[in-house]
Amino acid sequence: MTQLAFYFDQTRCIACNACAVSCKDWNGVRQGPVTYRKVSTEFGSEAFPETKVYNMSEACHHCEDPACVTSCGLQAITKRPDGVVVINRNKCEKAQSCITACPYGAIAIADDVQEQSFGEEKWKVDHPAQKCHMCYERLDAGLQPTCVAACPQRALDVNTYAVLVAKYGEIERYEDLGTKPNFYIKKRA
Amino acid sequence: MKLITTRRNFLKGVAATSGAAALVGCSKSDNNDNWGNIEVDDPTMPNTMEGEELYRGIAAHNCGGRCVLTAHVKGGVVKRFTTDERPDLNMVDGYVRPSMQRRACVRCRSKKEWLYRTDRLLYPLKQTRERGDITGFERITWKQAFNEIADKLVAIKTRDAGRTITTPRGPITTTGCEGFYFHYSTGDGAAFPRARPLSAKLLQVLGGDYAYRDDYSYPCHYFAGRFNVGESSHSVNSMTDLVNSELIVLWSWNGSENIQNTNSSWIVTQARDIGVPVVSVEQWLSKAAYTLSTGYKDETLNVNVPPVVSPVSGTDAALAAAMMYHLVDTYATSATAPFVTFIKNYVHGFFDDPTATDLDTNDHSVPDGASYSAYLFGSENTLVTRGINGAPSVYPNKIGYNVRTYTIDGEPDPLLNKYSPIYGQTPKTPEWAERITGVPAQVIKDLAEAVYRKKTTILCGGGFQRNTEGEQGIMSVGLLGFITENFGIRGASVGWNGNGVSGGASTPSDPGTKGPFVALRTTTASNIQAMKNFDTSKLTNTAMISATLPRSQGLAMGNDKTFPCFMWQDAIELGGTGQSRWNSPEIANGPQIKVLLNFGGNCVINQQGHVNLSAEICKDKSYCELIVSTDYFMNASCLYSDYVLPAAMAFEKNFVSNQDEAVLYSPKAVQPPAEVLSDFDITMGIAEAMGYDDQMFVITASGTAKSYYNDEEIIKAQYDAGFNETNFGMTFEDFKKAGIITPGQGAGVKIKYAAFRSNPATAPLNTPSGKFEAYSRAAIENYEARGYNNNDLTIDLVGGEIVTKTDGTGSANAAKGRYVYPIPMYIPLIEGRHACDNDDSVPALNASNASEAINNNTANGATKHPDPMGTNAAGYTMRLHTWHMMYRSHSTLASNGLLTEHYKVNSNGEITFTKSDRTASFMAGNEIYDEDIFEPVFLHPTDAAAVNLPENGALVYLYNDRGAIKVYARSNPLVHPGEIMIGQGSWTQFEAETTVIEGKTYRVDRGGNANSVNNIRPSRICQGMSLANDCKVGIKLV
């Protein structure tokens, strides 16, 4: 059993949102509050022009111990052999327990404006929960997830921890809030 | 570092779910140990790519990039886009000759939203009321559109063609219609068919048009290129050569955000990761500056340069001057010092050279005290004592403005009889520059030492030349590169990376620099105004403008094309009247524009400064009688057009483009919606209505001329004639499928000026002297040849003269001041700042004199900014700086919801996005005001505090004499204190009601278009675009 993980190089990221926009494009997520991948920026306290900038691009961390999986009474969330955590939206009844459970805020539901395909015949509810599924269909086709393939700065990658360490050297796990996130970062000094 | 996530109580509140739901949940698929067997039939989930047809094409924006974009089509609809998924062979992975994926940036990743937005223009529209009235547009048929436009073109031509116009230079008779003008536009990033050249072609089959020169992007680069280096611009070695540098300086270069050629930011990133230090000289902490810069510390050299050196915007020439002052002072120790010898071999006029002749043995003298180094040292005698120069600086302390002396609309030019300091007698010491630029003197010295002693590539962007003194910065920085020996070798060069060498191809099969599509890009047909207003009697070296000399290309400016595109409104309002708002003889003596074809652009109103004035000039149909726009959305330029024609986007039409070493084909993947047509078909429709369609595209093959009527056939004919299988190794059909041809890993590295560096005598540059020219007599003579009077008789030179053909040695005027000098210098922006403006120990200036307070013994000769426009007294105390933001290029993505949600905010400062159910009529009509969406602007925290901006920001008015915009202001530590940053390209949307701000009545632009407050005064010498950073505003909370 392998476990895939996201990798993020903070020294390369320009916070351009190519990852987030291409993700929405690939996954048919329209403009609006649901976004699988989020880009954010923090500033250091140094005075201009020494001010440091810390960008972050993160999606679902496909945790070792995914709180969302155990939280769902309908077993709508499962983990693939490659460790990718996937929501089966056809099973979701929008109890939102997964949203509460996820310590990273990776899961969301759309509103009527963003998701205009209501009551699709296989859905039990309008706007079932959704999140990043690491573009597993692309992984299965031998491609990188959309965000990774999109990044103009090559700041994102996906692989097993062992491969990522061998490739990028000093990387560290994203802050563990109890679920062992599979997200490794090359931090900016 | 704080990681940003929405923290939730871990596993608290696992909700109990209903039994019924749990039952359903167990229905199937939960076998396999809970690991997988995912149902993939959810319609919002992508599942597989099965059934999708892939069309690889081009991300065709005029952003500088021409990246790869692939449409996934199913059922005649683009379902999604991917970019380039060919192998990605990068330098950082050890490929010395990389073949990188040409990944599209965020802008083109949003294009599905763009294709299918509900506010797209779908039908031909005709304005039936006043220009600018959204309610006046009526849907018409294509037939009516074609016939009416054709009738008007023919009628105006019949009336005006061949008529004689009397100008101060004598009567001009034309064979074509000189009032025909196709407008500069950038919305279509194709090479062929491209909207703008198509419109040109339409006018040219009618006998000719009034062609412009330059563009809105790099006019001062072109100027400096022509006169300082003898080609179209300063330009660096192939970008892949960056790994050979010992230092990279990004000077006003933000390729991470504006995408200055595909992969340019990624290549700098790789060089950095391979170990090349990077320093940015940038007016704020741009994405490139804060991400890529490492700083440079070298204990051997004893230098310590911080990652980002941030001069006050518009003071780059002062910074570069001080760096060069330091180097000359340190290393030009005698007339035979190696530093001096090297410069004399390669750079004309850096030192005095009173007996010099040019390559054609004409007088090319640099009088004593007139060289650039003499300017650097001012009244200091150092270089005279060392036996290097003949005299101290002849340059005076102040410069005037060559503006009109008559009033327009009762108003004189506000710069009439005003002066700004040029510090001609002041030594340009690092301490002097520190007062002006705000960069510490020690950093200036350290950066100078590093650039001189290390193989350095100085990548120059465009921002620092987009102001009224834009020529000076790029000329100065180019010179800095040349005198520090950074040219002609690996790892060392200076200039722009957008000039066709950035990709790095030099192999025999290099498809980027030869081939059919290069020819297709240019419009070769007649410009009926060529040479008419160009007075060659002003030139010392007329051989340099002969079309038969290869060297002539360097000095072609002003004779091959007739007027700078930035002055088109002036040509509408005052062309041929003997007057010009900007005192341009090229306008005053040129034609009046009567027809404006605006195909694929938004420069009529939105992307042109002083929007209110542009709108006023366009509104009056007695001036410009016909304005036709093709576009995708009802933007501000469409609003002021008589006909608005809906155009097809990329993937709805076939086209080719090329960049660097690649040639790309972009296929038609889906049908355009409703009645939308491609620009090619629109153009041919009008041509057919005029009966000229057989003359539009005539290609001769094997001696036989044939007319073409179909874009793809034209592309194929050109492909087969020029390249074909032999050169490209593939048939046209295969090329279409591949979508891209590159040399792959066959691309070599181009070293600019290598032959010149090896032997300057046998491989001269295309300048009159054959060398880089720090002192360009040709540049000021060109200014005179274009009709300008360059003599400012109110100013005396200091103990010397400057010689031109008209003002020869010993003539009265040779000892008088000029508006344009032959060397680069520091000239303050008309709406600028100095770092010392709040320092009471530094003298202030009076702009009616501007030199009285300069004292080399006080504040190192520095002064406060002269403020010749009187902005401070008017309350416009903040500088507004317009930058090329990530999410638009240039204005064409302004309504794209997938992008606007990343920067636009509502009146509470919350993330918001353009409504997805807008219709075209919303775009400029009153209904738009219902939308609670605003453009953001950014201030440094100290300035935010000074205007009492709440912590989360607030809606503010930015205003000046030209207009007012309503925007959402936020505090941001990346902004240079004293500046306000605004992205270019938001769409103008005027409020219906007027608003009084500080006693002035405005129709506020709530669309937040920076150009509503930016000015349109062209730059001093080449009359280039000055929109980006020469604007001051007041700020007031709404």
mmCIF file of C-alpha atoms in Angstrom, chain A residues 1-3 9-18 20-22 24-36 38 40-44 46 48-56 58 61 65 67-84 86-91 93 95-97 99-107 113-117 120 122-124 128 130 133 136-138 141 143-144 146-154 167 174-175 177-179 185-188, chain B residues 1-18 20-30 32-49 52 72 79-85 88 90 92-93 100-106 109-113 117 256-257 263 265-267 269-270 272-273 282-285 287-293 306-310 886-887 895-902 913-917 940 971-977:
data_model
loop_
_atom_site.group_PDB
_atom_site.id
_atom_site.type_symbol
_atom_site.label_atom_id
_atom_site.label_comp_id
_atom_site.label_asym_id
_atom_site.label_seq_id
_atom_site.Cartn_x
_atom_site.Cartn_y
_atom_site.Cartn_z
ATOM 1 C CA MET A 1 0.000 0.000 0.000
ATOM 2 C CA THR A 2 1.375 3.347 -1.043
ATOM 3 C CA GLN A 3 0.401 6.740 0.249
ATOM 4 C CA ASP A 9 7.812 24.588 -2.525
ATOM 5 C CA GLN A 10 7.206 27.856 -0.727
ATOM 6 C CA THR A 11 10.387 29.365 -2.196
ATOM 7 C CA ARG A 12 8.906 29.141 -5.689
ATOM 8 C CA CYS A 13 5.248 30.007 -5.191
ATOM 9 C CA ILE A 14 4.153 33.412 -6.500
ATOM 10 C CA ALA A 15 0.550 33.038 -5.272
ATOM 11 C CA CYS A 16 -0.765 33.334 -8.818
ATOM 12 C CA ASN A 17 -3.679 30.959 -8.237
ATOM 13 C CA ALA A 18 -3.026 28.971 -11.425
ATOM 14 C CA ALA A 20 -6.735 26.991 -7.813
ATOM 15 C CA VAL A 21 -8.228 28.206 -11.101
ATOM 16 C CA SER A 22 -7.114 25.199 -13.148
ATOM 17 C CA LYS A 24 -11.880 24.615 -10.637
ATOM 18 C CA ASP A 25 -11.744 24.414 -14.410
ATOM 19 C CA TRP A 26 -10.869 20.726 -14.443
ATOM 20 C CA ASN A 27 -13.407 19.774 -11.844
ATOM 21 C CA GLY A 28 -16.245 21.878 -13.177
ATOM 22 C CA VAL A 29 -16.411 23.944 -9.999
ATOM 23 C CA ARG A 30 -17.713 27.364 -10.870
ATOM 24 C CA GLN A 31 -16.792 30.688 -9.372
ATOM 25 C CA GLY A 32 -17.922 30.882 -5.777
ATOM 26 C CA PRO A 33 -17.042 29.853 -2.249
ATOM 27 C CA VAL A 34 -16.151 26.202 -2.858
ATOM 28 C CA THR A 35 -12.562 25.886 -3.915
ATOM 29 C CA TYR A 36 -10.629 22.659 -3.516
ATOM 30 C CA LYS A 38 -6.678 27.565 -1.579
ATOM 31 C CA SER A 40 -3.026 32.421 0.807
ATOM 32 C CA THR A 41 -0.340 34.879 1.765
ATOM 33 C CA GLU A 42 1.190 35.980 5.055
ATOM 34 C CA PHE A 43 3.646 38.784 5.591
ATOM 35 C CA GLY A 44 6.603 38.908 7.918
ATOM 36 C CA GLU A 46 10.191 43.254 8.510
ATOM 37 C CA PHE A 48 9.683 47.579 3.532
ATOM 38 C CA PRO A 49 11.502 46.586 1.349
ATOM 39 C CA GLU A 50 12.777 43.724 3.520
ATOM 40 C CA THR A 51 9.268 42.405 4.159
ATOM 41 C CA LYS A 52 9.148 38.631 3.775
ATOM 42 C CA VAL A 53 6.241 36.973 2.043
ATOM 43 C CA TYR A 54 5.007 33.478 2.820
ATOM 44 C CA ASN A 55 2.663 32.015 0.258
ATOM 45 C CA MET A 56 0.761 28.805 0.767
ATOM 46 C CA GLU A 58 -3.042 23.791 -0.015
ATOM 47 C CA HIS A 61 -4.083 16.633 2.700
ATOM 48 C CA ASP A 65 -5.869 9.140 9.670
ATOM 49 C CA ALA A 67 -11.058 12.449 10.320
ATOM 50 C CA CYS A 68 -13.583 12.907 7.552
ATOM 51 C CA VAL A 69 -13.690 9.187 6.749
ATOM 52 C CA THR A 70 -14.541 8.163 10.289
ATOM 53 C CA SER A 71 -16.924 11.058 10.762
ATOM 54 C CA CYS A 72 -19.238 10.081 7.958
ATOM 55 C CA GLY A 73 -22.031 7.852 9.125
ATOM 56 C CA LEU A 74 -22.792 6.911 5.547
ATOM 57 C CA GLN A 75 -19.320 5.745 4.677
ATOM 58 C CA ALA A 76 -19.443 8.163 1.775
ATOM 59 C CA ILE A 77 -15.784 9.025 2.246
ATOM 60 C CA THR A 78 -13.192 6.401 1.537
ATOM 61 C CA LYS A 79 -9.474 6.049 1.066
ATOM 62 C CA ARG A 80 -8.067 4.530 -2.095
ATOM 63 C CA PRO A 81 -5.130 2.106 -2.149
ATOM 64 C CA ASP A 82 -2.920 5.022 -3.089
ATOM 65 C CA GLY A 83 -4.116 6.914 -0.036
ATOM 66 C CA VAL A 84 -6.296 9.400 -1.874
ATOM 67 C CA VAL A 86 -12.477 10.554 -1.925
ATOM 68 C CA ILE A 87 -16.031 11.663 -1.241
ATOM 69 C CA ASN A 88 -18.735 9.758 -3.056
ATOM 70 C CA ARG A 89 -21.114 12.632 -3.596
ATOM 71 C CA ASN A 90 -23.928 10.280 -4.532
ATOM 72 C CA LYS A 91 -23.961 8.936 -1.006
ATOM 73 C CA GLU A 93 -26.771 13.498 2.673
ATOM 74 C CA ALA A 95 -24.950 16.001 7.359
ATOM 75 C CA GLN A 96 -21.758 18.072 7.244
ATOM 76 C CA SER A 97 -20.056 15.968 9.892
ATOM 77 C CA ILE A 99 -16.845 19.477 7.380
ATOM 78 C CA THR A 100 -16.818 19.753 11.120
ATOM 79 C CA ALA A 101 -14.356 16.912 11.477
ATOM 80 C CA CYS A 102 -11.711 18.088 9.048
ATOM 81 C CA PRO A 103 -9.222 20.205 10.986
ATOM 82 C CA TYR A 104 -7.976 21.811 7.786
ATOM 83 C CA GLY A 105 -11.209 23.077 6.305
ATOM 84 C CA ALA A 106 -10.749 21.069 3.146
ATOM 85 C CA ILE A 107 -14.392 20.106 2.622
ATOM 86 C CA VAL A 113 -25.327 30.202 -7.442
ATOM 87 C CA GLN A 114 -22.125 28.260 -7.630
ATOM 88 C CA GLU A 115 -23.609 24.832 -8.305
ATOM 89 C CA GLN A 116 -26.534 25.189 -10.599
ATOM 90 C CA SER A 117 -27.048 21.493 -11.290
ATOM 91 C CA GLU A 120 -28.835 15.442 -10.144
ATOM 92 C CA LYS A 122 -27.853 10.246 -8.442
ATOM 93 C CA TRP A 123 -27.511 12.816 -5.702
ATOM 94 C CA LYS A 124 -29.655 12.466 -2.639
ATOM 95 C CA PRO A 128 -23.428 17.322 -1.521
ATOM 96 C CA GLN A 130 -16.998 18.057 -2.121
ATOM 97 C CA HIS A 133 -9.632 14.107 -4.781
ATOM 98 C CA TYR A 136 -7.321 10.463 -9.131
ATOM 99 C CA GLU A 137 -8.703 9.995 -12.622
ATOM 100 C CA ARG A 138 -5.610 11.772 -13.910
ATOM 101 C CA ALA A 141 -4.231 7.812 -16.484
ATOM 102 C CA LEU A 143 -0.941 12.153 -15.343
ATOM 103 C CA GLN A 144 -0.206 14.546 -12.533
ATOM 104 C CA THR A 146 -4.266 19.344 -12.503
ATOM 105 C CA CYS A 147 -2.777 21.739 -9.973
ATOM 106 C CA VAL A 148 0.639 20.097 -10.181
ATOM 107 C CA ALA A 149 0.612 20.097 -13.968
ATOM 108 C CA ALA A 150 -0.567 23.700 -13.984
ATOM 109 C CA CYS A 151 1.984 25.371 -11.730
ATOM 110 C CA PRO A 152 4.098 27.697 -13.904
ATOM 111 C CA GLN A 153 6.692 27.811 -11.115
ATOM 112 C CA ARG A 154 6.817 24.015 -10.613
ATOM 113 C CA LYS A 167 13.860 14.485 -4.945
ATOM 114 C CA TYR A 174 2.598 20.338 7.337
ATOM 115 C CA GLU A 175 1.378 21.078 10.819
ATOM 116 C CA LEU A 177 -3.572 18.560 13.773
ATOM 117 C CA GLY A 178 -4.000 14.918 14.667
ATOM 118 C CA THR A 179 -4.687 13.358 11.301
ATOM 119 C CA ILE A 185 6.651 21.642 2.390
ATOM 120 C CA LYS A 186 9.911 23.207 1.467
ATOM 121 C CA LYS A 187 9.705 26.277 3.631
ATOM 122 C CA ARG A 188 10.868 29.734 2.871
ATOM 123 C CA MET B 1 5.367 31.392 9.773
ATOM 124 C CA LYS B 2 1.702 30.975 10.286
ATOM 125 C CA LEU B 3 -0.048 28.439 8.156
ATOM 126 C CA ILE B 4 -3.443 29.478 7.087
ATOM 127 C CA THR B 5 -6.203 26.988 7.464
ATOM 128 C CA THR B 6 -9.633 27.091 8.838
ATOM 129 C CA ARG B 7 -9.087 25.362 12.125
ATOM 130 C CA ARG B 8 -11.972 23.312 13.270
ATOM 131 C CA ASN B 9 -12.368 21.357 16.448
ATOM 132 C CA PHE B 10 -10.762 18.113 15.646
ATOM 133 C CA LEU B 11 -13.250 15.287 15.485
ATOM 134 C CA LYS B 12 -15.573 17.179 17.753
ATOM 135 C CA GLY B 13 -19.112 16.860 16.679
ATOM 136 C CA VAL B 14 -19.083 13.814 14.482
ATOM 137 C CA ALA B 15 -22.702 14.005 13.595
ATOM 138 C CA ALA B 16 -25.064 11.155 14.060
ATOM 139 C CA THR B 17 -26.678 10.341 10.779
ATOM 140 C CA SER B 18 -30.071 8.905 10.208
ATOM 141 C CA ALA B 20 -32.097 5.566 6.551
ATOM 142 C CA ALA B 21 -29.172 7.394 5.225
ATOM 143 C CA ALA B 22 -26.747 4.927 6.693
ATOM 144 C CA LEU B 23 -28.662 2.140 5.032
ATOM 145 C CA VAL B 24 -28.356 3.807 1.677
ATOM 146 C CA GLY B 25 -24.758 4.453 2.399
ATOM 147 C CA CYS B 26 -24.101 0.763 2.745
ATOM 148 C CA SER B 27 -25.858 -0.129 -0.432
ATOM 149 C CA LYS B 28 -22.786 -0.949 -2.465
ATOM 150 C CA SER B 29 -19.216 -0.199 -3.126
ATOM 151 C CA ASP B 30 -17.887 -0.348 0.394
ATOM 152 C CA ASN B 32 -12.310 -3.691 -0.753
ATOM 153 C CA ASP B 33 -11.466 -2.825 2.856
ATOM 154 C CA ASN B 34 -12.949 0.612 2.573
ATOM 155 C CA TRP B 35 -10.263 1.575 0.073
ATOM 156 C CA GLY B 36 -11.695 2.539 -3.169
ATOM 157 C CA ASN B 37 -14.226 1.306 -5.659
ATOM 158 C CA ILE B 38 -15.270 4.847 -6.167
ATOM 159 C CA GLU B 39 -18.394 5.587 -8.070
ATOM 160 C CA VAL B 40 -17.420 7.973 -10.776
ATOM 161 C CA ASP B 41 -20.714 8.761 -12.341
ATOM 162 C CA ASP B 42 -21.342 11.986 -10.515
ATOM 163 C CA PRO B 43 -21.877 14.624 -13.220
ATOM 164 C CA THR B 44 -19.864 17.234 -11.383
ATOM 165 C CA MET B 45 -16.954 14.871 -10.990
ATOM 166 C CA PRO B 46 -14.548 14.513 -13.831
ATOM 167 C CA ASN B 47 -14.223 10.742 -13.713
ATOM 168 C CA THR B 48 -12.435 9.954 -16.918
ATOM 169 C CA MET B 49 -11.456 11.976 -19.925
ATOM 170 C CA GLU B 52 -13.087 14.111 -24.879
ATOM 171 C CA HIS B 72 -10.939 19.213 -24.009
ATOM 172 C CA LYS B 79 -15.374 20.990 -21.035
ATOM 173 C CA ARG B 80 -12.048 22.117 -19.640
ATOM 174 C CA PHE B 81 -8.556 23.162 -20.484
ATOM 175 C CA THR B 82 -5.187 21.722 -19.725
ATOM 176 C CA THR B 83 -1.873 23.234 -20.612
ATOM 177 C CA ASP B 84 1.280 21.608 -21.920
ATOM 178 C CA GLU B 85 1.714 17.980 -20.854
ATOM 179 C CA ASP B 88 9.113 18.804 -19.048
ATOM 180 C CA ASN B 90 14.224 21.537 -17.114
ATOM 181 C CA VAL B 92 16.965 22.448 -12.632
ATOM 182 C CA ASP B 93 16.792 18.715 -13.338
ATOM 183 C CA MET B 100 10.430 23.037 -21.045
ATOM 184 C CA GLN B 101 6.704 22.669 -21.018
ATOM 185 C CA ARG B 102 5.145 25.972 -22.024
ATOM 186 C CA ARG B 103 2.716 26.153 -19.175
ATOM 187 C CA ALA B 104 -0.079 28.689 -19.370
ATOM 188 C CA CYS B 105 -0.579 30.989 -16.407
ATOM 189 C CA VAL B 106 -3.718 31.572 -14.395
ATOM 190 C CA ARG B 109 -6.558 28.703 -17.260
ATOM 191 C CA SER B 110 -9.780 30.678 -16.777
ATOM 192 C CA LYS B 111 -10.769 30.599 -20.421
ATOM 193 C CA LYS B 112 -13.672 28.207 -20.168
ATOM 194 C CA GLU B 113 -15.403 30.832 -18.104
ATOM 195 C CA ARG B 117 -19.852 33.871 -20.101
ATOM 196 C CA SER B 256 6.382 36.278 -12.686
ATOM 197 C CA GLU B 257 3.230 38.305 -12.943
ATOM 198 C CA ASN B 263 8.504 30.487 -18.853
ATOM 199 C CA SER B 265 9.824 33.562 -14.462
ATOM 200 C CA TRP B 266 10.431 29.825 -14.335
ATOM 201 C CA ILE B 267 13.826 30.211 -15.993
ATOM 202 C CA THR B 269 13.652 30.561 -10.716
ATOM 203 C CA GLN B 270 15.752 27.709 -12.047
ATOM 204 C CA ARG B 272 18.325 30.916 -8.711
ATOM 205 C CA ASP B 273 17.797 27.343 -7.547
ATOM 206 C CA GLU B 282 11.875 47.370 -8.091
ATOM 207 C CA GLN B 283 9.632 50.110 -6.869
ATOM 208 C CA TRP B 284 7.562 47.674 -4.780
ATOM 209 C CA LEU B 285 7.748 44.087 -3.646
ATOM 210 C CA LYS B 287 5.778 38.848 -7.144
ATOM 211 C CA ALA B 288 9.088 38.449 -8.956
ATOM 212 C CA ALA B 289 10.899 40.684 -6.480
ATOM 213 C CA TYR B 290 9.749 38.979 -3.315
ATOM 214 C CA THR B 291 9.800 35.447 -4.677
ATOM 215 C CA LEU B 292 12.953 35.276 -6.757
ATOM 216 C CA SER B 293 15.365 37.667 -5.046
ATOM 217 C CA PRO B 306 19.698 43.203 -0.055
ATOM 218 C CA PRO B 307 17.251 41.082 -2.075
ATOM 219 C CA VAL B 308 15.196 44.073 -3.161
ATOM 220 C CA VAL B 309 16.575 47.539 -3.862
ATOM 221 C CA SER B 310 13.580 49.832 -4.081
ATOM 222 C CA MET B 886 -1.744 38.647 -12.436
ATOM 223 C CA TYR B 887 -5.388 38.326 -13.336
ATOM 224 C CA SER B 895 -15.175 40.307 -16.073
ATOM 225 C CA ASN B 896 -13.999 36.709 -15.711
ATOM 226 C CA GLY B 897 -15.535 35.322 -12.542
ATOM 227 C CA LEU B 898 -12.938 32.597 -12.040
ATOM 228 C CA LEU B 899 -10.359 35.377 -11.791
ATOM 229 C CA THR B 900 -12.270 38.247 -10.221
ATOM 230 C CA GLU B 901 -12.957 36.098 -7.165
ATOM 231 C CA HIS B 902 -9.248 36.237 -6.476
ATOM 232 C CA PHE B 913 -16.873 37.802 -8.151
ATOM 233 C CA THR B 914 -18.496 39.011 -11.321
ATOM 234 C CA LYS B 915 -21.989 37.658 -11.547
ATOM 235 C CA SER B 916 -22.215 34.639 -13.781
ATOM 236 C CA ASP B 917 -25.600 35.641 -15.158
ATOM 237 C CA HIS B 940 1.612 51.004 2.579
ATOM 238 C CA SER B 971 -3.170 48.297 3.643
ATOM 239 C CA ASN B 972 -0.357 46.158 2.235
ATOM 240 C CA PRO B 973 3.259 46.018 3.423
ATOM 241 C CA LEU B 974 4.562 45.236 -0.078
ATOM 242 C CA VAL B 975 3.776 48.754 -1.293
ATOM 243 C CA HIS B 976 6.413 51.482 -1.365
ATOM 244 C CA PRO B 977 5.487 54.202 1.145
#
